[in-house]
mmCIF file of C-alpha atoms in Angstrom:
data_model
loop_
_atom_site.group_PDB
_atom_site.id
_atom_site.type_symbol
_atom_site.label_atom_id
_atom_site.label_comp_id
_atom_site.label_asym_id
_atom_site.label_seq_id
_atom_site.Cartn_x
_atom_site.Cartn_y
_atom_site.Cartn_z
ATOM 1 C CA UNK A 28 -46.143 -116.355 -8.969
ATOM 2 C CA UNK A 29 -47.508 -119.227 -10.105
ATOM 3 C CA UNK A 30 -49.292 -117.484 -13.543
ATOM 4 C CA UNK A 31 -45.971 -115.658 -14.233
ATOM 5 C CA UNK A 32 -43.936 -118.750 -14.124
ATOM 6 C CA UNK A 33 -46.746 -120.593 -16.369
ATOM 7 C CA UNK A 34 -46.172 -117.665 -18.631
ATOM 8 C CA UNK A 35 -42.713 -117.529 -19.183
ATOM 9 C CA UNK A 36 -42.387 -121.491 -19.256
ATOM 10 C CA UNK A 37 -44.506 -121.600 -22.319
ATOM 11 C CA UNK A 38 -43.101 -118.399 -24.002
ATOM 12 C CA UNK A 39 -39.489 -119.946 -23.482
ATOM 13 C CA UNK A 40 -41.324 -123.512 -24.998
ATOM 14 C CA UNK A 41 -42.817 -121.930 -28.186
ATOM 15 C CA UNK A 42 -40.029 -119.425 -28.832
ATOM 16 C CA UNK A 43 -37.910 -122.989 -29.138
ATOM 17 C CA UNK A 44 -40.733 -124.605 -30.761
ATOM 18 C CA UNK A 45 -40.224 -121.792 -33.713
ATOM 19 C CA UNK A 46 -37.134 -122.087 -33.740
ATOM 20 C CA UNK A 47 -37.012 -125.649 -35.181
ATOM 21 C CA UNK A 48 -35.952 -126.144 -39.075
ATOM 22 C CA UNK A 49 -38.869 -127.832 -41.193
ATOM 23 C CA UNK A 50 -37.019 -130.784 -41.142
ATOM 24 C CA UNK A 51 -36.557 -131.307 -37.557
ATOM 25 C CA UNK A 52 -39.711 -130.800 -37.237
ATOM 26 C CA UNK A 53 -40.906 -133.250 -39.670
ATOM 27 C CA UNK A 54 -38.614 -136.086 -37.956
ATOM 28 C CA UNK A 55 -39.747 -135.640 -35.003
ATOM 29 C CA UNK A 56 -43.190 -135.801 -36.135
ATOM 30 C CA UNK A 57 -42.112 -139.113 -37.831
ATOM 31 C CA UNK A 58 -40.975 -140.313 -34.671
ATOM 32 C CA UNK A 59 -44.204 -139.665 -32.868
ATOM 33 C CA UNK A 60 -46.034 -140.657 -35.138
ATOM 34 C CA UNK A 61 -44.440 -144.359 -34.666
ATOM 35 C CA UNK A 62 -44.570 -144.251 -30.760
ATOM 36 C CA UNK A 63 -48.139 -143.874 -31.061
ATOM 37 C CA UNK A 64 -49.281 -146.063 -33.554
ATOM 38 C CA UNK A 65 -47.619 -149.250 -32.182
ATOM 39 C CA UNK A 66 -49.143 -148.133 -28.881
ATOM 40 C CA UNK A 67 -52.610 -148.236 -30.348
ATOM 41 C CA UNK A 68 -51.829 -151.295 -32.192
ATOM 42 C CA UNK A 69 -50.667 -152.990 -28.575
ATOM 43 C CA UNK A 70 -53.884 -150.996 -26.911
ATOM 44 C CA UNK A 71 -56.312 -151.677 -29.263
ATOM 45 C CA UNK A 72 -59.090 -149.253 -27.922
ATOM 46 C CA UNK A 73 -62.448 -149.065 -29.277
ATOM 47 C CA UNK A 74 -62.620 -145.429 -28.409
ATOM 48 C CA UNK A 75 -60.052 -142.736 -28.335
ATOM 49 C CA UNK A 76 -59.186 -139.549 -28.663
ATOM 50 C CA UNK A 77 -56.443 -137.283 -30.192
ATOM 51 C CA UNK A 78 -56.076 -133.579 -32.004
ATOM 52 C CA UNK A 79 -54.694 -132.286 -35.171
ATOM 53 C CA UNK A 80 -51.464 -130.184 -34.175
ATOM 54 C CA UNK A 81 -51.113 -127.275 -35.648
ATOM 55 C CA UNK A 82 -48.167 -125.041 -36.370
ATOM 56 C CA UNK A 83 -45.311 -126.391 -34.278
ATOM 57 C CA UNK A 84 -47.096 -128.575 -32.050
ATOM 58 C CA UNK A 85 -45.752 -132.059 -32.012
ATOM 59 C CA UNK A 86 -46.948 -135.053 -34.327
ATOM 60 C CA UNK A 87 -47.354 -133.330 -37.986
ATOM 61 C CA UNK A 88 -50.596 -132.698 -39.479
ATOM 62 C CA UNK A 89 -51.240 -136.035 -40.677
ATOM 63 C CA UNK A 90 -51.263 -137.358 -37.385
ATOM 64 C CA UNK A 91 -55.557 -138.397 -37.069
ATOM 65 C CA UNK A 92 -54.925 -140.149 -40.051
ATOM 66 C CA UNK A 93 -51.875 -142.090 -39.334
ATOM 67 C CA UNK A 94 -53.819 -142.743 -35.728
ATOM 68 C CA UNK A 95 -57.266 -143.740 -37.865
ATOM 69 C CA UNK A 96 -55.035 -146.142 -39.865
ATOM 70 C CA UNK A 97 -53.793 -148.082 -36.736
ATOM 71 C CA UNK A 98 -57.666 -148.407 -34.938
ATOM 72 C CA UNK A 99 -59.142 -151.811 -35.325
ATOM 73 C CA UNK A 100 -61.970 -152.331 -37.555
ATOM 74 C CA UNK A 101 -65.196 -150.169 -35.987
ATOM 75 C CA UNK A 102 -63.165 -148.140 -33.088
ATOM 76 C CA UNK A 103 -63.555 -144.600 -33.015
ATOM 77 C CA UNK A 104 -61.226 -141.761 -33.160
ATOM 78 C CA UNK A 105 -62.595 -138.335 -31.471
ATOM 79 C CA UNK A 106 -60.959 -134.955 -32.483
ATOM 80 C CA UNK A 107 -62.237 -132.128 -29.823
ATOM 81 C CA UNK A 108 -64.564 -129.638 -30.801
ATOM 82 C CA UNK A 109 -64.090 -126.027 -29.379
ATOM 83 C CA UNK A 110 -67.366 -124.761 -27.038
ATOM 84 C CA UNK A 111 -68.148 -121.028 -27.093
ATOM 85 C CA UNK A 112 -66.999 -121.682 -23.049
ATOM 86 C CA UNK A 113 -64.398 -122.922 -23.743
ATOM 87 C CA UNK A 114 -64.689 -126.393 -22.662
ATOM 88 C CA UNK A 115 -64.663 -129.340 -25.156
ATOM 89 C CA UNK A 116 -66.937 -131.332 -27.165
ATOM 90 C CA UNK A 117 -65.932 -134.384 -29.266
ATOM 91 C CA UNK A 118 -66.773 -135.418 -32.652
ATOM 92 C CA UNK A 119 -65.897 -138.697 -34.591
ATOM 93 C CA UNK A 120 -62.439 -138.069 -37.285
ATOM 94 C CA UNK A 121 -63.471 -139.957 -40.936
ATOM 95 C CA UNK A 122 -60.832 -138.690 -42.973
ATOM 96 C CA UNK A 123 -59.260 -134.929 -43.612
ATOM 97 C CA UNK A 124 -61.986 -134.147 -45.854
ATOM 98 C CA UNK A 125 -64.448 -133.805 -42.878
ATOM 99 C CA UNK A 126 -63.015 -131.217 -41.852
ATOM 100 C CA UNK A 127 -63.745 -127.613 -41.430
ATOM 101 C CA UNK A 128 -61.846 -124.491 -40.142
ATOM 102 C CA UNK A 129 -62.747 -122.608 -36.580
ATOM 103 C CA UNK A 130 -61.562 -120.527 -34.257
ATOM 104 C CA UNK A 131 -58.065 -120.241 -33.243
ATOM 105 C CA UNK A 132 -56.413 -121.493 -36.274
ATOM 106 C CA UNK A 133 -57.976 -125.146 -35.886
ATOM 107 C CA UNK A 134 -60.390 -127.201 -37.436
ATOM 108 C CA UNK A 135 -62.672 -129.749 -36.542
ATOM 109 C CA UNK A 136 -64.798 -132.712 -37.484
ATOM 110 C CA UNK A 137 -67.786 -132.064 -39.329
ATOM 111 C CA UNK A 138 -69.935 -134.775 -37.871
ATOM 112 C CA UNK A 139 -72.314 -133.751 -35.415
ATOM 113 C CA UNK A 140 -70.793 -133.664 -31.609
ATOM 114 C CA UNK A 141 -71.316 -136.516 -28.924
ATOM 115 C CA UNK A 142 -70.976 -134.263 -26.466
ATOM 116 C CA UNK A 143 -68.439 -133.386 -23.612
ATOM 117 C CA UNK A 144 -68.718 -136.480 -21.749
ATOM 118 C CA UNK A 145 -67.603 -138.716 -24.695
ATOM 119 C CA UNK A 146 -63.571 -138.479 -23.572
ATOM 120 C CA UNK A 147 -64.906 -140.000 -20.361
ATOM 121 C CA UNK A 148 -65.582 -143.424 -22.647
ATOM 122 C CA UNK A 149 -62.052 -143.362 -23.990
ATOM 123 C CA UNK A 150 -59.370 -146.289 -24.058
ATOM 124 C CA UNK A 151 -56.323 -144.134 -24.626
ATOM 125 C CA UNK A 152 -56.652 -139.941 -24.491
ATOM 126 C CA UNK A 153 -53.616 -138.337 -26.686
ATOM 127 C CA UNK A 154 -53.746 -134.513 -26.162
ATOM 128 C CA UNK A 155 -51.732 -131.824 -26.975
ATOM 129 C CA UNK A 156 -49.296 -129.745 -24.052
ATOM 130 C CA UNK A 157 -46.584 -127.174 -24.261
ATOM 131 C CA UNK A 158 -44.424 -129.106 -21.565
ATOM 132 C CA UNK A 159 -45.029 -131.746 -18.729
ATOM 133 C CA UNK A 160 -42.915 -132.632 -16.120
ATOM 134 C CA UNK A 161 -41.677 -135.696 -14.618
ATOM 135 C CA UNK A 162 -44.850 -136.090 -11.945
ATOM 136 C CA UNK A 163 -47.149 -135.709 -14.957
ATOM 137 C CA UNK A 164 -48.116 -131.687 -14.258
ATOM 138 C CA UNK A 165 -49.057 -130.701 -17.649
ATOM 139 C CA UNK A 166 -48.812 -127.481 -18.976
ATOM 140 C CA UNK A 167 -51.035 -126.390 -21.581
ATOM 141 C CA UNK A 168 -52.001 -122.972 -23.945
ATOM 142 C CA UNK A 169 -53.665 -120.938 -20.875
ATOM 143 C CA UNK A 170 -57.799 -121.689 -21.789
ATOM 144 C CA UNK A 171 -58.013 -124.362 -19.213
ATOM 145 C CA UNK A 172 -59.855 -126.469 -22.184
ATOM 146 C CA UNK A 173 -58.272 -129.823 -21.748
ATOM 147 C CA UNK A 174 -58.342 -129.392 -17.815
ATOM 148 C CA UNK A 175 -61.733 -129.322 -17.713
ATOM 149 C CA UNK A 176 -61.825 -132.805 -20.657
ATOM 150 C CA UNK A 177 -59.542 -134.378 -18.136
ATOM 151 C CA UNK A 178 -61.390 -133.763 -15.000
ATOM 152 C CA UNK A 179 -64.219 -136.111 -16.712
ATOM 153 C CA UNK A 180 -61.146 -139.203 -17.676
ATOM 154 C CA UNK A 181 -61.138 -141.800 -14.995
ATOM 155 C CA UNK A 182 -58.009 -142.379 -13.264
ATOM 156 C CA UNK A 183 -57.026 -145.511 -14.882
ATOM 157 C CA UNK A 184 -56.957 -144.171 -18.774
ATOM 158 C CA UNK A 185 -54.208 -143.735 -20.177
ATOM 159 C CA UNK A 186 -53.719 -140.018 -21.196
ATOM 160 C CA UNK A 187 -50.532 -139.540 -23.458
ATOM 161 C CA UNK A 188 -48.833 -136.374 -24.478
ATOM 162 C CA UNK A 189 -46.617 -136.027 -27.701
ATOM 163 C CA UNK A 190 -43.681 -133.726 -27.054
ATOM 164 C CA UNK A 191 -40.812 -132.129 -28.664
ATOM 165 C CA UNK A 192 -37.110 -133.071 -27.006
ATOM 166 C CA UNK A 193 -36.424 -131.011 -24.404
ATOM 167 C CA UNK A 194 -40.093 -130.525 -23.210
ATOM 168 C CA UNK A 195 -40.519 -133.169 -20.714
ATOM 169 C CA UNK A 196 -39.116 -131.397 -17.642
ATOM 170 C CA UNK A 197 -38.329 -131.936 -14.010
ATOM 171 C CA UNK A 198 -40.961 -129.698 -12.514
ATOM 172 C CA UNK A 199 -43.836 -127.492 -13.787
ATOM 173 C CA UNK A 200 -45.791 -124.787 -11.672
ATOM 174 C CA UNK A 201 -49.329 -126.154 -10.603
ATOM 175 C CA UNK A 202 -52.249 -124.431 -9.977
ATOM 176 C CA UNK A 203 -55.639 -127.044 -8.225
ATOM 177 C CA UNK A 204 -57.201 -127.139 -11.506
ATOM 178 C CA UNK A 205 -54.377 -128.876 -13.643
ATOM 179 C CA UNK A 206 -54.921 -132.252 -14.488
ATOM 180 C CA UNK A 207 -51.547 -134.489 -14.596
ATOM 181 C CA UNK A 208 -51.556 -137.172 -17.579
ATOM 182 C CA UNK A 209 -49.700 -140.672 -17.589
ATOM 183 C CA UNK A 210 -47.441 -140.528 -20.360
ATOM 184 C CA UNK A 211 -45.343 -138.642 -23.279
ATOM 185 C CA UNK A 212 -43.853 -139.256 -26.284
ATOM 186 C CA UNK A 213 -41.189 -137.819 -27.138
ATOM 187 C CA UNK A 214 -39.319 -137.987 -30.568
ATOM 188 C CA UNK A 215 -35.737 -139.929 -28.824
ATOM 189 C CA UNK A 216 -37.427 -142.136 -25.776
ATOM 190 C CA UNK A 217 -40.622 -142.686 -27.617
ATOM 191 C CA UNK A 218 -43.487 -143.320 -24.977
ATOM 192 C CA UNK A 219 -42.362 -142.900 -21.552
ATOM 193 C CA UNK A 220 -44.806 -143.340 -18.626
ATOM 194 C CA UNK A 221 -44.871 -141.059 -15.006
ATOM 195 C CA UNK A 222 -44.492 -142.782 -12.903
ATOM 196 C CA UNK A 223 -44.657 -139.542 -10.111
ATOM 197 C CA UNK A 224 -47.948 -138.843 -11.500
ATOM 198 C CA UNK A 225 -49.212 -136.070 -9.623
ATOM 199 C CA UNK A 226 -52.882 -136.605 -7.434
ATOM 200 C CA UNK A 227 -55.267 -134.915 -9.844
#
């Protein structure tokens, strides 16, 4: 029961997700975009880590680079680096021009991988989810990829999740090897943390 309702959650999320004109979907991204660079300019890590969307997910292509821009001089910003297993690696983001394409429609850094412990070392973890709900259950694409990343965050990072409106719910099916995050952003509310974050 639990798989089906995973299912037909995130078909129901990315149908809606599709459904969005170019422009909303380029405001919203605007508005993410903000949330998250004053937080990193109020954080301040030395280390974090982040994705490039792609397609409809939330935050607009540019996003690393907008993120980059707001890191103090000398932090680090990881993108996540697809394993054969699955699982994920992390490589340092320099600019969109070191780059390259992989599987499943994304690309990655080209600099050499610091392995899959690196997200443990972190400040501030912003990662990609079809929907999360108000206890911090996250739902993701299905590969269990950025389970297994946040099974190696401690507790007390701050793990942030960029949403669309209307994808921030009141409860999520969970399964034992979800990992709940702290916080969304969502294009209206900007960053709001869970407070009913789920025990991971």
């Amino acid at each position: 029961m639990t798989r089906g309702a995973k299912l037909a959650t995130r078909t129901a999320v990315l149908a809606r997700r599709r459904r969005l004109t170019d422009a909303q979907r380029a405001d919203a991204a605007r508005l993410v975009q903000a949330g998250l660079v004053a937080l990193v300019r109020r954080l301040r890590p030395r280390r974090m880590t982040a994705y490039l969307p792609v397609a409809t997910e939330p935050g607009g292509p540019d996003l690393p680079a907008a993120l980059h821009a707001a890191l103090p001089v000398g932090a680090e910003l990881l993108l996540p680096v697809l394993r054969a297993d699955l699982d994920l690696d992390w490589a340092p983001w320099t600019g969109p021009d070191d780059l390259v394409a992989s599987g499943r429609g994304m690309r990655e850094p080209t600099w050499p991988p610091l392995g899959k412990s690196a997200v443990a070392a972190a400040d501030l973890v912003v990662l990609p989810a079809v929907a999360v709900d108000r206890r911090g259950v996250r739902l993701g694409r299905g590969g269990g990829s950025y389970d297994r990343a946040l099974a190696r965050v401690p507790a007390t990072t701050l793990t942030v999740v960029p949403l669309h409106e209307g994808e921030l719910v009141d409860v999520l099916p969970r399964e034992p090897h979800d990992r709940p995050v702290r916080a969304v952003i969502t294009p209206a509310e900007g960053l709001r943390r869970l407070d009913g974050v789920a025990p991971g």
